[in-house]
Coordinates of C-alpha atoms in Angstrom, one line a residue:
Chain L
X997 CA 9.5 -30.4 0.3
X998 CA 12.2 -27.9 -0.4
X999 CA 11.8 -25.0 -2.8
X1000 CA 14.2 -22.8 -4.8
X1001 CA 13.1 -19.3 -5.9
X1002 CA 15.2 -17.8 -8.7
X1003 CA 14.9 -14.0 -9.4
X1004 CA 15.7 -12.9 -12.9
X1005 CA 14.1 -9.5 -13.0
X1006 CA 11.1 -8.6 -15.1
X1007 CA 8.2 -6.3 -14.2
X1008 CA 7.8 -8.0 -10.8
X1009 CA 11.0 -6.6 -9.7
X1010 CA 11.0 -3.2 -11.4
X1011 CA 11.8 -0.3 -9.1
X1012 CA 11.1 3.4 -9.5
X1013 CA 14.2 5.5 -9.4
X1014 CA 13.2 8.9 -8.0
X1015 CA 16.3 10.6 -9.3
X1016 CA 15.9 9.6 -12.9
X1017 CA 12.1 9.2 -12.8
X1018 CA 12.4 5.8 -14.5
X1019 CA 11.6 2.2 -13.7
X1020 CA 14.6 -0.1 -13.6
X1021 CA 16.3 -2.6 -11.2
X1022 CA 17.8 -2.1 -7.8
X1023 CA 17.5 -4.6 -5.0
X1024 CA 15.1 -7.4 -5.7
X1025 CA 11.7 -7.1 -3.9
X1026 CA 11.8 -10.9 -3.3
X1027 CA 13.4 -10.9 0.1
X1028 CA 10.7 -8.6 1.5
X1029 CA 8.0 -10.4 -0.5
X1030 CA 9.1 -13.8 0.9
X1031 CA 9.2 -12.5 4.4
X1032 CA 5.7 -11.3 4.0
X1033 CA 4.5 -14.7 2.9
X1034 CA 5.3 -16.2 6.3
X1035 CA 6.4 -19.4 4.4
X1036 CA 7.5 -22.2 6.5
X1037 CA 8.4 -24.5 3.6
X1038 CA 12.2 -24.7 3.4
X1039 CA 13.2 -22.4 0.6
X1040 CA 16.3 -20.7 -0.9
X1041 CA 16.3 -17.5 -2.9
X1042 CA 18.8 -17.2 -5.7
X1043 CA 19.3 -13.9 -7.4
X1044 CA 20.5 -13.9 -11.0
X1045 CA 21.2 -10.6 -12.9
X1046 CA 17.9 -8.7 -12.9
X1047 CA 16.8 -8.0 -16.5
X1048 CA 13.9 -6.7 -18.5
X1049 CA 13.0 -9.9 -20.3
X1050 CA 13.1 -8.1 -23.6
X1051 CA 16.8 -7.6 -23.0
X1052 CA 17.4 -11.3 -22.3
X1053 CA 19.9 -13.0 -24.7
X1054 CA 20.5 -16.7 -25.2
X1055 CA 23.4 -16.5 -22.7
X1056 CA 21.0 -15.2 -20.1
X1057 CA 18.6 -18.0 -20.6
X1058 CA 21.4 -20.5 -20.4
X1059 CA 22.3 -19.0 -17.1
X1060 CA 18.8 -19.7 -15.9
X1061 CA 19.0 -23.2 -17.2
X1062 CA 22.4 -23.7 -15.4
X1063 CA 20.8 -22.5 -12.1
X1064 CA 18.0 -25.0 -12.5
X1065 CA 20.4 -27.8 -13.3
X1066 CA 22.6 -26.9 -10.3
X1067 CA 19.7 -26.7 -7.8
X1068 CA 19.4 -29.4 -5.3
X1069 CA 15.6 -28.8 -5.0
X1070 CA 13.1 -30.6 -7.1
X1071 CA 10.7 -27.7 -7.1
X1072 CA 11.7 -24.3 -8.6
X1073 CA 9.9 -21.0 -9.0
X1074 CA 11.4 -18.5 -11.5
X1075 CA 10.4 -14.9 -11.3
X1076 CA 10.8 -13.6 -14.8
X1077 CA 9.7 -10.9 -17.2
X1078 CA 6.5 -11.6 -19.0
X1079 CA 7.5 -10.7 -22.6
X1080 CA 9.9 -13.6 -23.2
X1081 CA 8.8 -15.9 -20.4
X1082 CA 7.8 -18.5 -22.9
X1083 CA 11.2 -18.4 -24.5
X1084 CA 13.0 -19.2 -21.3
X1085 CA 10.4 -21.8 -20.6
X1086 CA 11.1 -23.4 -23.9
X1087 CA 14.8 -23.6 -23.2
X1088 CA 14.1 -25.2 -19.8
X1089 CA 11.4 -27.5 -21.2
X1090 CA 13.7 -28.8 -23.9
X1091 CA 16.3 -29.7 -21.3
X1092 CA 14.0 -32.2 -19.5
X1093 CA 15.5 -31.7 -16.1
X1094 CA 13.1 -34.0 -14.2
X1095 CA 12.2 -31.1 -11.8
X1096 CA 9.0 -29.1 -11.4
X1097 CA 9.9 -25.6 -12.7
X1098 CA 7.3 -22.9 -12.6
X1099 CA 7.9 -19.5 -14.3
X1100 CA 5.8 -16.5 -13.1
X1101 CA 6.0 -12.8 -13.1
X1102 CA 3.8 -9.8 -12.9
X1103 CA 1.9 -7.3 -15.0
X1104 CA 2.4 -4.6 -12.4
X1105 CA 5.6 -4.2 -10.4
X1106 CA 5.5 -5.5 -6.8
X1107 CA 5.9 -1.9 -5.4
X1108 CA 3.1 -0.4 -7.5
X1109 CA -0.6 -0.2 -6.4
X1110 CA -2.8 -3.0 -7.6
X1111 CA 0.1 -5.3 -8.4
X1112 CA -0.6 -9.0 -9.1
X1113 CA 3.0 -9.9 -8.1
X1114 CA 2.3 -11.3 -4.6
X1115 CA -0.7 -13.3 -5.9
X1116 CA 1.4 -14.8 -8.7
X1117 CA 4.2 -15.6 -6.3
X1118 CA 1.7 -17.5 -4.1
X1119 CA 0.2 -19.3 -7.1
X1120 CA 3.5 -20.4 -8.5
X1121 CA 4.8 -21.4 -5.0
X1122 CA 1.8 -23.6 -4.6
X1123 CA 1.7 -25.4 -7.9
X1124 CA 5.4 -25.9 -7.9
X1125 CA 5.0 -28.1 -4.9
X1126 CA 2.1 -30.1 -6.4
X1127 CA 2.6 -30.5 -10.1
X1128 CA 4.6 -33.4 -11.6
X1129 CA 8.1 -32.7 -13.0
X1130 CA 7.9 -30.5 -16.0
X1131 CA 8.2 -26.8 -17.0
X1132 CA 5.2 -24.5 -16.6
X1133 CA 4.1 -20.9 -16.9
X1134 CA 1.8 -19.7 -14.1
X1135 CA 0.1 -16.4 -14.9
X1136 CA -3.5 -15.1 -14.7
X1137 CA -4.4 -17.7 -12.1
X1138 CA -3.7 -20.5 -14.6
X1139 CA -1.1 -23.2 -15.3
X1140 CA 0.2 -23.5 -18.8
X1141 CA 2.7 -26.1 -20.0
X1142 CA 5.8 -24.6 -21.5
X1143 CA 5.0 -25.7 -25.1
X1144 CA 1.5 -24.3 -25.1
X1145 CA 1.5 -20.7 -23.9
X1146 CA 1.9 -17.3 -25.3
X1147 CA 1.4 -13.8 -24.1
X1148 CA -1.3 -11.8 -25.8
X1149 CA 0.4 -8.5 -25.5
X1150 CA -2.6 -6.4 -26.7
X1151 CA -4.8 -7.9 -24.0
X1152 CA -2.1 -8.3 -21.4
X1153 CA -2.9 -11.9 -20.6
X1154 CA -1.4 -15.3 -21.1
X1155 CA -3.2 -17.9 -23.2
X1156 CA -2.7 -21.3 -24.8
X1157 CA -1.5 -21.3 -28.4
Chain P
X957 CA -11.2 -25.8 -15.1
X958 CA -13.7 -23.7 -13.2
X959 CA -13.2 -22.4 -9.6
X960 CA -15.5 -21.4 -6.8
X961 CA -14.2 -19.0 -4.1
X962 CA -16.3 -18.9 -1.0
X963 CA -15.8 -16.0 1.5
X964 CA -16.6 -16.7 5.1
X965 CA -14.7 -13.9 6.8
X966 CA -11.7 -14.3 9.1
X967 CA -8.7 -12.1 9.4
X968 CA -8.3 -11.9 5.6
X969 CA -11.5 -9.9 5.3
X970 CA -11.3 -7.8 8.5
X971 CA -11.9 -4.1 7.9
X972 CA -11.0 -1.1 10.1
X973 CA -14.0 1.0 11.1
X974 CA -12.8 4.5 11.5
X975 CA -15.9 5.6 13.6
X976 CA -15.5 2.9 16.2
X977 CA -11.7 2.3 15.9
X978 CA -12.3 -1.4 15.7
X979 CA -11.7 -4.2 13.2
X980 CA -14.8 -6.0 12.0
X981 CA -16.5 -6.9 8.8
X982 CA -18.0 -4.7 6.1
X983 CA -17.8 -5.4 2.4
X984 CA -15.5 -8.3 1.5
X985 CA -12.1 -7.4 0.1
X986 CA -12.4 -10.4 -2.3
X987 CA -14.0 -8.6 -5.3
X988 CA -11.1 -6.1 -5.3
X989 CA -8.5 -8.8 -4.6
X990 CA -9.8 -11.1 -7.4
X991 CA -9.8 -8.2 -9.9
X992 CA -6.2 -7.5 -8.9
X993 CA -5.2 -11.1 -9.7
X994 CA -6.1 -10.7 -13.4
X995 CA -7.3 -14.3 -13.2
X996 CA -8.6 -15.7 -16.5
X997 CA -9.7 -19.0 -15.1
X998 CA -13.5 -19.1 -15.0
X999 CA -14.4 -18.4 -11.4
X1000 CA -17.4 -17.5 -9.2
X1001 CA -17.3 -15.7 -5.9
X1002 CA -19.8 -16.7 -3.2
X1003 CA -20.1 -14.7 -0.1
X1004 CA -21.4 -16.3 3.0
X1005 CA -21.9 -14.4 6.3
X1006 CA -18.5 -12.9 7.2
X1007 CA -17.5 -14.1 10.7
X1008 CA -14.5 -14.2 13.0
X1009 CA -13.8 -17.9 13.0
X1010 CA -13.8 -17.9 16.8
X1011 CA -17.5 -17.0 16.5
X1012 CA -18.4 -19.8 14.1
X1013 CA -20.9 -22.3 15.4
X1014 CA -21.8 -25.7 14.0
X1015 CA -24.6 -24.2 12.0
X1016 CA -22.1 -21.9 10.3
X1017 CA -19.8 -24.8 9.3
X1018 CA -22.8 -26.7 8.0
X1019 CA -23.6 -23.7 5.8
X1020 CA -20.1 -23.8 4.4
X1021 CA -20.5 -27.6 3.8
X1022 CA -23.9 -26.9 2.1
X1023 CA -22.2 -24.3 -0.2
X1024 CA -19.5 -26.8 -1.2
X1025 CA -22.1 -29.5 -1.8
X1026 CA -24.2 -27.2 -4.0
X1027 CA -21.2 -25.9 -6.0
X1028 CA -21.1 -27.1 -9.6
X1029 CA -17.3 -26.6 -9.6
X1030 CA -14.9 -29.4 -8.7
X1031 CA -12.3 -26.9 -7.3
X1032 CA -13.2 -24.7 -4.3
X1033 CA -11.2 -22.2 -2.3
X1034 CA -12.6 -21.1 1.0
X1035 CA -11.4 -17.9 2.7
X1036 CA -11.7 -18.6 6.4
X1037 CA -10.5 -17.4 9.8
X1038 CA -7.4 -19.1 10.9
X1039 CA -8.4 -20.0 14.5
X1040 CA -10.9 -22.6 13.6
X1041 CA -9.9 -23.4 10.1
X1042 CA -9.1 -26.9 10.9
X1043 CA -12.5 -27.5 12.5
X1044 CA -14.3 -26.4 9.3
X1045 CA -11.9 -28.5 7.3
X1046 CA -12.7 -31.5 9.5
X1047 CA -16.5 -31.0 8.8
X1048 CA -15.8 -30.8 5.0
X1049 CA -13.2 -33.7 5.1
X1050 CA -15.7 -36.0 6.8
X1051 CA -18.2 -35.4 4.1
X1052 CA -16.1 -36.8 1.3
X1053 CA -17.5 -34.6 -1.4
X1054 CA -15.2 -35.7 -4.2
X1055 CA -14.1 -32.2 -4.8
X1056 CA -10.8 -30.4 -4.3
X1057 CA -11.5 -28.0 -1.4
X1058 CA -8.7 -25.7 -0.1
X1059 CA -9.1 -23.5 2.9
X1060 CA -6.9 -20.5 3.3
X1061 CA -6.9 -17.2 5.2
X1062 CA -4.5 -14.6 6.5
X1063 CA -2.5 -13.6 9.5
X1064 CA -2.8 -9.9 8.6
X1065 CA -6.0 -8.5 7.0
X1066 CA -5.8 -7.8 3.3
X1067 CA -6.1 -4.0 3.9
X1068 CA -3.2 -3.8 6.4
X1069 CA 0.5 -3.4 5.4
X1070 CA 2.6 -6.5 5.1
X1071 CA -0.5 -8.7 4.7
X1072 CA -0.1 -12.3 3.5
X1073 CA -3.7 -12.4 2.2
X1074 CA -2.9 -12.0 -1.5
X1075 CA -0.1 -14.5 -1.4
X1076 CA -2.3 -17.1 0.3
X1077 CA -5.1 -16.5 -2.1
X1078 CA -2.7 -17.1 -5.0
X1079 CA -1.3 -20.2 -3.3
X1080 CA -4.8 -21.7 -2.6
X1081 CA -6.1 -20.8 -6.1
X1082 CA -3.1 -22.6 -7.6
X1083 CA -3.2 -25.8 -5.6
X1084 CA -7.0 -26.1 -5.8
X1085 CA -6.6 -26.6 -9.5
X1086 CA -3.9 -29.2 -9.2
X1087 CA -4.5 -31.3 -6.1
X1088 CA -6.6 -34.5 -6.3
X1089 CA -10.1 -34.4 -4.6
X1090 CA -9.8 -33.9 -0.9
X1091 CA -9.9 -31.2 1.7
X1092 CA -6.8 -29.2 2.4
X1093 CA -5.5 -26.3 4.4
X1094 CA -3.1 -24.0 2.6
X1095 CA -1.2 -21.6 4.9
X1096 CA 2.4 -20.5 5.3
X1097 CA 3.2 -21.6 1.8
X1098 CA 2.3 -25.2 2.6
X1099 CA -0.4 -27.7 1.9
X1100 CA -1.8 -29.7 4.8
X1101 CA -4.4 -32.4 4.6
X1102 CA -7.5 -31.6 6.7
X1103 CA -6.8 -34.4 9.2
X1104 CA -3.2 -33.4 9.9
X1105 CA -3.0 -29.7 10.6
X1106 CA -3.2 -27.4 13.6
X1107 CA -2.5 -23.7 14.2
X1108 CA 0.3 -23.0 16.6
X1109 CA -1.2 -19.9 18.0
X1110 CA 1.8 -18.9 20.0
X1111 CA 4.0 -19.0 16.9
X1112 CA 1.3 -17.8 14.5
X1113 CA 2.0 -20.7 12.0
X1114 CA 0.2 -23.8 10.8
X1115 CA 1.9 -27.1 11.3
X1116 CA 1.2 -30.9 11.1
X1117 CA -0.1 -32.6 14.2
Chain X
X15 CA -11.7 29.4 3.8
X16 CA -12.1 27.9 0.4
X17 CA -9.5 26.1 -1.6
X18 CA -8.8 25.2 -5.2
X19 CA -6.6 22.3 -6.2
X20 CA -5.3 22.3 -9.7
X21 CA -3.9 19.1 -11.2
X22 CA -1.3 19.6 -14.0
X23 CA 0.3 16.2 -13.9
X24 CA 3.9 15.5 -12.9
X25 CA 5.3 12.6 -11.1
X26 CA 2.6 12.8 -8.5
X27 CA 0.0 11.7 -11.0
X28 CA 2.1 9.3 -13.1
X29 CA 0.3 5.9 -13.7
X30 CA 1.8 2.6 -14.6
X31 CA 0.3 1.2 -17.9
X32 CA 0.5 -2.5 -17.7
X33 CA 0.1 -3.0 -21.4
X34 CA 3.0 -0.9 -22.4
X35 CA 5.0 -1.2 -19.2
X36 CA 5.5 2.5 -19.0
X37 CA 4.7 5.4 -16.7
X38 CA 2.3 7.9 -18.2
X39 CA -0.9 9.7 -17.4
X40 CA -4.4 8.3 -17.2
X41 CA -7.0 9.4 -14.7
X42 CA -5.6 11.7 -12.0
X43 CA -5.0 10.2 -8.6
X44 CA -6.3 13.4 -6.9
X45 CA -10.0 12.5 -6.6
X46 CA -9.0 9.4 -4.6
X47 CA -6.3 11.2 -2.7
X48 CA -8.6 14.0 -1.7
X49 CA -11.3 11.6 -0.6
X50 CA -8.7 9.9 1.6
X51 CA -7.8 13.2 3.3
X52 CA -11.2 13.5 4.8
X53 CA -10.9 17.2 4.2
X54 CA -13.9 19.3 5.4
X55 CA -12.6 22.6 4.1
X56 CA -14.6 23.6 1.1
X57 CA -12.5 22.7 -2.0
X58 CA -12.7 22.3 -5.7
X59 CA -10.6 20.2 -7.9
X60 CA -9.7 21.4 -11.4
X61 CA -7.9 19.2 -13.8
X62 CA -5.8 20.7 -16.5
X63 CA -4.1 18.5 -19.1
X64 CA -1.8 16.2 -17.2
X65 CA 1.8 16.6 -18.4
X66 CA 5.3 15.7 -17.5
X67 CA 6.7 19.0 -16.5
X68 CA 9.6 18.6 -18.8
X69 CA 7.1 18.7 -21.7
X70 CA 5.4 21.9 -20.5
X71 CA 5.6 24.8 -22.9
X72 CA 4.9 28.5 -22.4
X73 CA 1.3 27.9 -23.5
X74 CA 0.9 25.3 -20.8
X75 CA 2.1 27.6 -18.1
X76 CA -0.2 30.4 -19.4
X77 CA -3.1 27.9 -19.0
X78 CA -2.1 27.4 -15.4
X79 CA -1.9 31.2 -14.9
X80 CA -5.3 31.6 -16.5
X81 CA -6.8 29.0 -14.2
X82 CA -5.4 30.8 -11.2
X83 CA -6.7 34.1 -12.4
X84 CA -10.2 32.7 -13.0
X85 CA -10.4 31.0 -9.6
X86 CA -12.7 32.5 -7.1
X87 CA -10.7 31.0 -4.3
X88 CA -8.0 33.0 -2.6
X89 CA -6.0 29.8 -1.7
X90 CA -4.7 27.6 -4.5
X91 CA -2.7 24.4 -4.5
X92 CA -1.1 23.3 -7.8
X93 CA 0.1 19.7 -8.3
X94 CA 2.9 20.0 -10.8
X95 CA 5.9 18.1 -12.0
X96 CA 9.1 18.9 -10.1
X97 CA 11.5 19.5 -12.9
X98 CA 10.0 22.8 -14.1
X99 CA 8.0 23.7 -11.0
X100 CA 10.0 26.8 -10.4
X101 CA 9.4 28.0 -14.0
X102 CA 5.7 27.8 -13.6
X103 CA 6.1 29.4 -10.2
X104 CA 8.0 32.3 -11.8
X105 CA 5.2 32.9 -14.3
X106 CA 2.6 33.0 -11.6
X107 CA 4.8 35.0 -9.3
X108 CA 5.4 37.7 -11.9
X109 CA 1.6 38.0 -12.4
X110 CA 1.1 39.2 -8.8
X111 CA -2.4 37.8 -8.5
X112 CA -3.0 38.7 -4.8
X113 CA -3.7 35.0 -4.0
X114 CA -1.9 32.4 -2.0
X115 CA -0.7 29.9 -4.6
X116 CA 1.3 26.9 -3.5
X117 CA 2.9 24.5 -6.0
X118 CA 3.8 21.0 -4.9
X119 CA 4.4 17.6 -6.5
X120 CA 6.1 14.4 -5.7
X121 CA 9.4 12.5 -6.1
X122 CA 7.6 9.2 -6.2
X123 CA 4.2 8.7 -7.9
X124 CA 1.2 8.5 -5.6
X125 CA 0.6 4.9 -6.6
X126 CA 4.1 3.7 -5.9
X127 CA 5.3 2.4 -2.5
X128 CA 7.1 5.0 -0.3
X129 CA 5.5 7.9 -2.2
X130 CA 5.8 11.4 -0.7
X131 CA 2.7 12.5 -2.7
X132 CA 0.1 12.5 0.1
X133 CA 2.5 14.2 2.6
X134 CA 3.2 16.9 0.1
X135 CA -0.5 17.4 -0.6
X136 CA -1.1 17.7 3.1
X137 CA 1.7 20.1 3.5
X138 CA 0.7 22.3 0.6
X139 CA -3.0 22.3 1.6
X140 CA -2.0 23.5 5.0
X141 CA 0.3 26.3 4.2
X142 CA -2.0 27.5 1.4
X143 CA -4.5 28.3 4.1
X144 CA -2.1 30.2 6.3
X145 CA 0.5 32.0 4.2
X146 CA 0.0 35.5 3.0
X147 CA -0.8 36.2 -0.7
X148 CA 2.2 35.1 -2.9
X149 CA 3.5 32.3 -4.9
X150 CA 5.3 29.4 -3.1
X151 CA 6.9 26.0 -3.8
X152 CA 6.3 23.5 -1.0
X153 CA 8.5 20.4 -1.3
X154 CA 10.7 18.4 1.2
X155 CA 8.6 19.7 4.1
X156 CA 9.7 23.3 3.4
X157 CA 8.2 26.5 2.0
X158 CA 10.1 28.3 -0.7
X159 CA 9.2 31.6 -2.3
X160 CA 8.9 31.4 -6.1
X161 CA 11.9 33.6 -6.7
X162 CA 14.3 31.6 -4.4
X163 CA 14.0 28.0 -5.2
X164 CA 15.6 25.4 -7.4
X165 CA 15.6 21.6 -7.8
X166 CA 18.9 20.0 -7.1
X167 CA 18.4 17.2 -9.6
X168 CA 21.4 15.2 -8.5
X169 CA 20.3 15.1 -4.9
X170 CA 16.6 15.0 -5.7
X171 CA 15.7 17.8 -3.3
X172 CA 14.5 21.4 -3.5
X173 CA 16.7 24.2 -2.1
X174 CA 17.1 28.0 -2.1
X175 CA 19.2 29.6 -4.8
Chain K
X820 CA 13.4 26.8 11.0
X821 CA 13.7 23.7 13.2
X822 CA 10.8 21.4 14.0
X823 CA 10.1 18.9 16.8
X824 CA 7.7 16.0 16.2
X825 CA 6.4 14.3 19.4
X826 CA 4.8 10.9 19.1
X827 CA 2.2 10.1 21.8
X828 CA 0.4 7.2 20.1
X829 CA -3.2 7.3 18.9
X830 CA -4.8 5.8 15.9
X831 CA -2.0 7.1 13.7
X832 CA 0.5 4.7 15.3
X833 CA -1.7 1.7 16.0
X834 CA -0.2 -1.6 14.8
X835 CA -1.9 -4.9 14.0
X836 CA -0.5 -7.7 16.1
X837 CA -0.9 -10.9 14.1
X838 CA -0.5 -13.2 17.1
X839 CA -3.4 -11.6 19.1
X840 CA -5.4 -10.3 16.2
X841 CA -5.6 -6.9 17.9
X842 CA -4.6 -3.3 17.2
X843 CA -2.1 -1.9 19.7
X844 CA 1.2 -0.2 19.9
X845 CA 4.7 -1.5 18.9
X846 CA 7.4 0.6 17.3
X847 CA 6.1 4.0 16.1
X848 CA 5.5 4.4 12.4
X849 CA 6.9 7.9 12.5
X850 CA 10.6 7.1 11.7
X851 CA 9.4 5.4 8.5
X852 CA 6.9 8.0 7.8
X853 CA 9.4 10.8 8.3
X854 CA 11.9 9.2 6.0
X855 CA 9.2 8.9 3.4
X856 CA 8.5 12.7 3.5
X857 CA 12.0 13.5 2.3
X858 CA 11.9 16.4 4.7
X859 CA 15.0 18.6 4.6
X860 CA 13.8 20.9 7.3
X861 CA 15.9 20.3 10.5
X862 CA 13.7 18.1 12.7
X863 CA 13.9 15.9 15.8
X864 CA 11.5 13.0 16.6
X865 CA 10.7 12.5 20.3
X866 CA 8.8 9.4 21.3
X867 CA 6.7 9.5 24.5
X868 CA 4.8 6.4 25.7
X869 CA 2.4 5.4 22.9
X870 CA -1.1 5.5 24.2
X871 CA -4.7 5.3 23.0
X872 CA -5.8 8.8 23.8
X873 CA -8.9 7.4 25.7
X874 CA -6.3 5.9 28.1
X875 CA -4.5 9.2 28.7
X876 CA -4.5 10.5 32.2
X877 CA -3.6 13.9 33.6
X878 CA -0.1 12.8 34.2
X879 CA 0.2 11.8 30.5
X880 CA -0.9 15.2 29.4
X881 CA 1.6 16.8 31.8
X882 CA 4.3 14.7 30.3
X883 CA 3.4 16.1 26.9
X884 CA 3.4 19.6 28.3
X885 CA 6.8 19.0 29.8
X886 CA 8.2 17.8 26.5
X887 CA 6.9 21.0 24.8
X888 CA 8.4 23.2 27.5
X889 CA 11.7 21.4 27.3
X890 CA 11.9 21.6 23.5
X891 CA 14.4 24.1 22.0
X892 CA 12.3 24.3 18.8
X893 CA 9.7 27.0 18.4
X894 CA 7.6 24.7 16.1
X895 CA 6.2 21.5 17.4
X896 CA 4.0 18.8 15.9
X897 CA 2.3 16.3 18.3
X898 CA 0.9 13.1 16.9
X899 CA -1.9 12.2 19.2
X900 CA -5.1 10.1 19.5
X901 CA -8.2 11.9 18.2
X902 CA -10.6 11.2 21.0
X903 CA -9.0 13.4 23.6
X904 CA -6.8 15.6 21.4
X905 CA -8.7 18.7 22.4
X906 CA -8.1 17.9 26.1
X907 CA -4.3 17.8 25.6
X908 CA -4.6 20.9 23.4
X909 CA -6.4 22.6 26.3
X910 CA -3.6 21.8 28.7
X911 CA -1.0 23.1 26.3
X912 CA -3.0 26.1 25.4
X913 CA -3.5 27.2 29.0
X914 CA 0.3 27.0 29.5
X915 CA 1.0 29.8 27.0
X916 CA 4.4 28.5 26.0
X917 CA 5.0 31.0 23.2
X918 CA 5.6 28.3 20.7
X919 CA 3.6 27.1 17.7
X920 CA 2.2 23.7 18.7
X921 CA 0.1 21.7 16.3
X922 CA -1.7 18.5 17.3
X923 CA -2.7 16.0 14.7
X924 CA -3.5 12.4 14.3
X925 CA -5.4 10.0 12.1
X926 CA -8.8 8.4 11.6
X927 CA -7.1 5.3 10.0
X928 CA -3.8 3.9 11.2
X929 CA -0.8 4.7 9.1
X930 CA -0.4 1.0 8.2
X931 CA -4.0 0.5 7.0
X932 CA -5.2 1.1 3.5
X933 CA -6.8 4.5 2.8
X934 CA -5.1 6.1 5.9
X935 CA -5.2 9.9 6.3
X936 CA -2.1 9.7 8.5
X937 CA 0.5 10.9 6.0
X938 CA -1.7 13.7 4.7
X939 CA -2.3 14.9 8.3
X940 CA 1.4 14.7 9.1
X941 CA 2.2 16.9 6.0
X942 CA -0.6 19.3 6.9
X943 CA 0.6 19.7 10.5
X944 CA 4.2 19.9 9.5
X945 CA 3.4 22.7 7.1
X946 CA 1.2 24.9 9.3
X947 CA 3.5 24.5 12.3
X948 CA 6.1 26.4 10.3
X949 CA 3.8 29.2 9.3
X950 CA 1.3 29.8 12.1
X951 CA 2.0 32.3 14.9
X952 CA 2.7 31.0 18.4
X953 CA -0.3 29.2 19.8
X954 CA -1.8 25.8 20.2
X955 CA -3.8 24.3 17.3
X956 CA -5.5 21.1 16.2
X957 CA -5.0 20.2 12.5
X958 CA -7.4 17.6 11.3
X959 CA -9.6 17.2 8.2
X960 CA -7.5 19.6 6.3
X961 CA -8.4 22.4 8.7
X962 CA -6.7 24.4 11.4
X963 CA -8.6 24.8 14.7
X964 CA -7.5 26.9 17.7
X965 CA -7.2 24.8 20.8
X966 CA -10.2 26.5 22.5
X967 CA -12.6 26.1 19.6
X968 CA -12.5 22.5 18.5
X969 CA -14.3 19.3 19.2
X970 CA -14.5 15.8 17.6
X971 CA -17.9 14.9 16.3
X972 CA -17.5 11.2 17.1
X973 CA -20.7 10.2 15.2
X974 CA -19.5 11.8 12.0
X975 CA -15.8 11.1 12.6
X976 CA -14.8 14.7 11.9
X977 CA -13.4 17.7 13.8
X978 CA -15.4 20.9 14.0
X979 CA -15.5 24.2 15.8
X980 CA -17.7 24.4 19.0

């Protein structure tokens, strides 16, 4: 088993900039988070441009698709913003890559108290090794197939259509 | 899908007692940890006596077995000390309960910096929903079957036999 | 010795709202922070409206002044936003209240990794008990008098004029 | 103003060793803690052997005294175990060094949730710059003179004699 983790930004990777007082992107938290997991499964981390998923354009999703296509691994975890996670999942799902691709993210940034980021990373890393080929969203401790998931923004939870 | 989480203690749930300056057990961290996950999968938390797994006797493992037998859920996560995790897994594995039972724990307590506890909880919670019936150990970002796992104490990692 | 802590908001007390993905104000972190200090000095916490200090108007500073005037304690710590901390300090300094008033805050919110909030609270709580009557700003591990301090926003540090 | 911080171990600096499952000493947390304070006051960190203060012998206290004597700074913060903090304070107090020396520590290690370490460091760093020459213990948000302080171990708080 070999695993690829692809960082694309999103709330998971938001960072507080103390000079501007705003949340944005700097270095990804994933190298530190992965070290903390003590994972012994062979894995590679690939960092794409870190974006708020509301700012993702078609070209950005195509870049994620290209990274999945190019990956030699059969199991892929994508750390992604929650707001358009299902849209990227749909692009990947339609491509039928024959790999197990699991998108996850966080409601609270990794560096902020009470964050779900590390739990979600663990959840996604686990199911990516076990699920059959396909494209999935893993949030709220649940697995959703790419074509039956939406974010309920008022409640802040993912749910089936 | 419905999930049972059984707390049995171990490093995951160790707590620093500031009056004695020692690590022991007080209230389980799992209620707080589970709230933090924002899990929407139906789940129940069952707390057994919290023990250092080096202190677990046969009767303690039988109590874990009884809890798994009594559970109405088909998917069970057991939070357990790492040192004798494989022994409890062996007791559960030999019982052939027809449920998916995943044991996990932590190398660093939940309340201490750089802990793997939340990652492991996420990992176990994910694979418990996806794996076929059987008894597994989930540590270091890997799934082990109950009859092919050991803790390498010198290295602090789980590995196959 | 008796101490009053007045919460007025600022970066110290910013909270991440997971539904909107923004930093704002909810409950103050100060009750939790003060419990964590294990302070045995008699102290009272007074919460004024929590504001970003860039949004503070004259009326808001007058409310802080009124709270200081009304306080029975001779030692007061004010948790305040950094951007206009010196302006509120100037209002308080000009009033010559005969009390030891120390303004502090944080560059990183209390709930975000690597925050200076708890250090600054400790620093301010200490010097407020020891300094003679007057109005001071305590940031970056230094004490400044109210009429000789400015925030260097580019560097993110406080310094004398 | 120039400040010396002397690390001698104690609960503040305890570290969880994941291979042995015990709390002991490794690298001091103080370099990271000091970076986090964003202190601009000139300061030097001096690390002595890190000890549980229950293990401190006369020779260890003499080494602390020698470090204070050798320091060019007039303000010194000593991070020390709580159990014999008053004993080291007594050695330093009797030496009448003409410097402001403040001993502090923590009830919960810096790396464990809910720690008072950073607050105490801030408190001590503040009062060390303001108090007249003498030897003090700063714990529980209070300043004690070296000859009128004891740790109430049952309650876990410092108090006057």
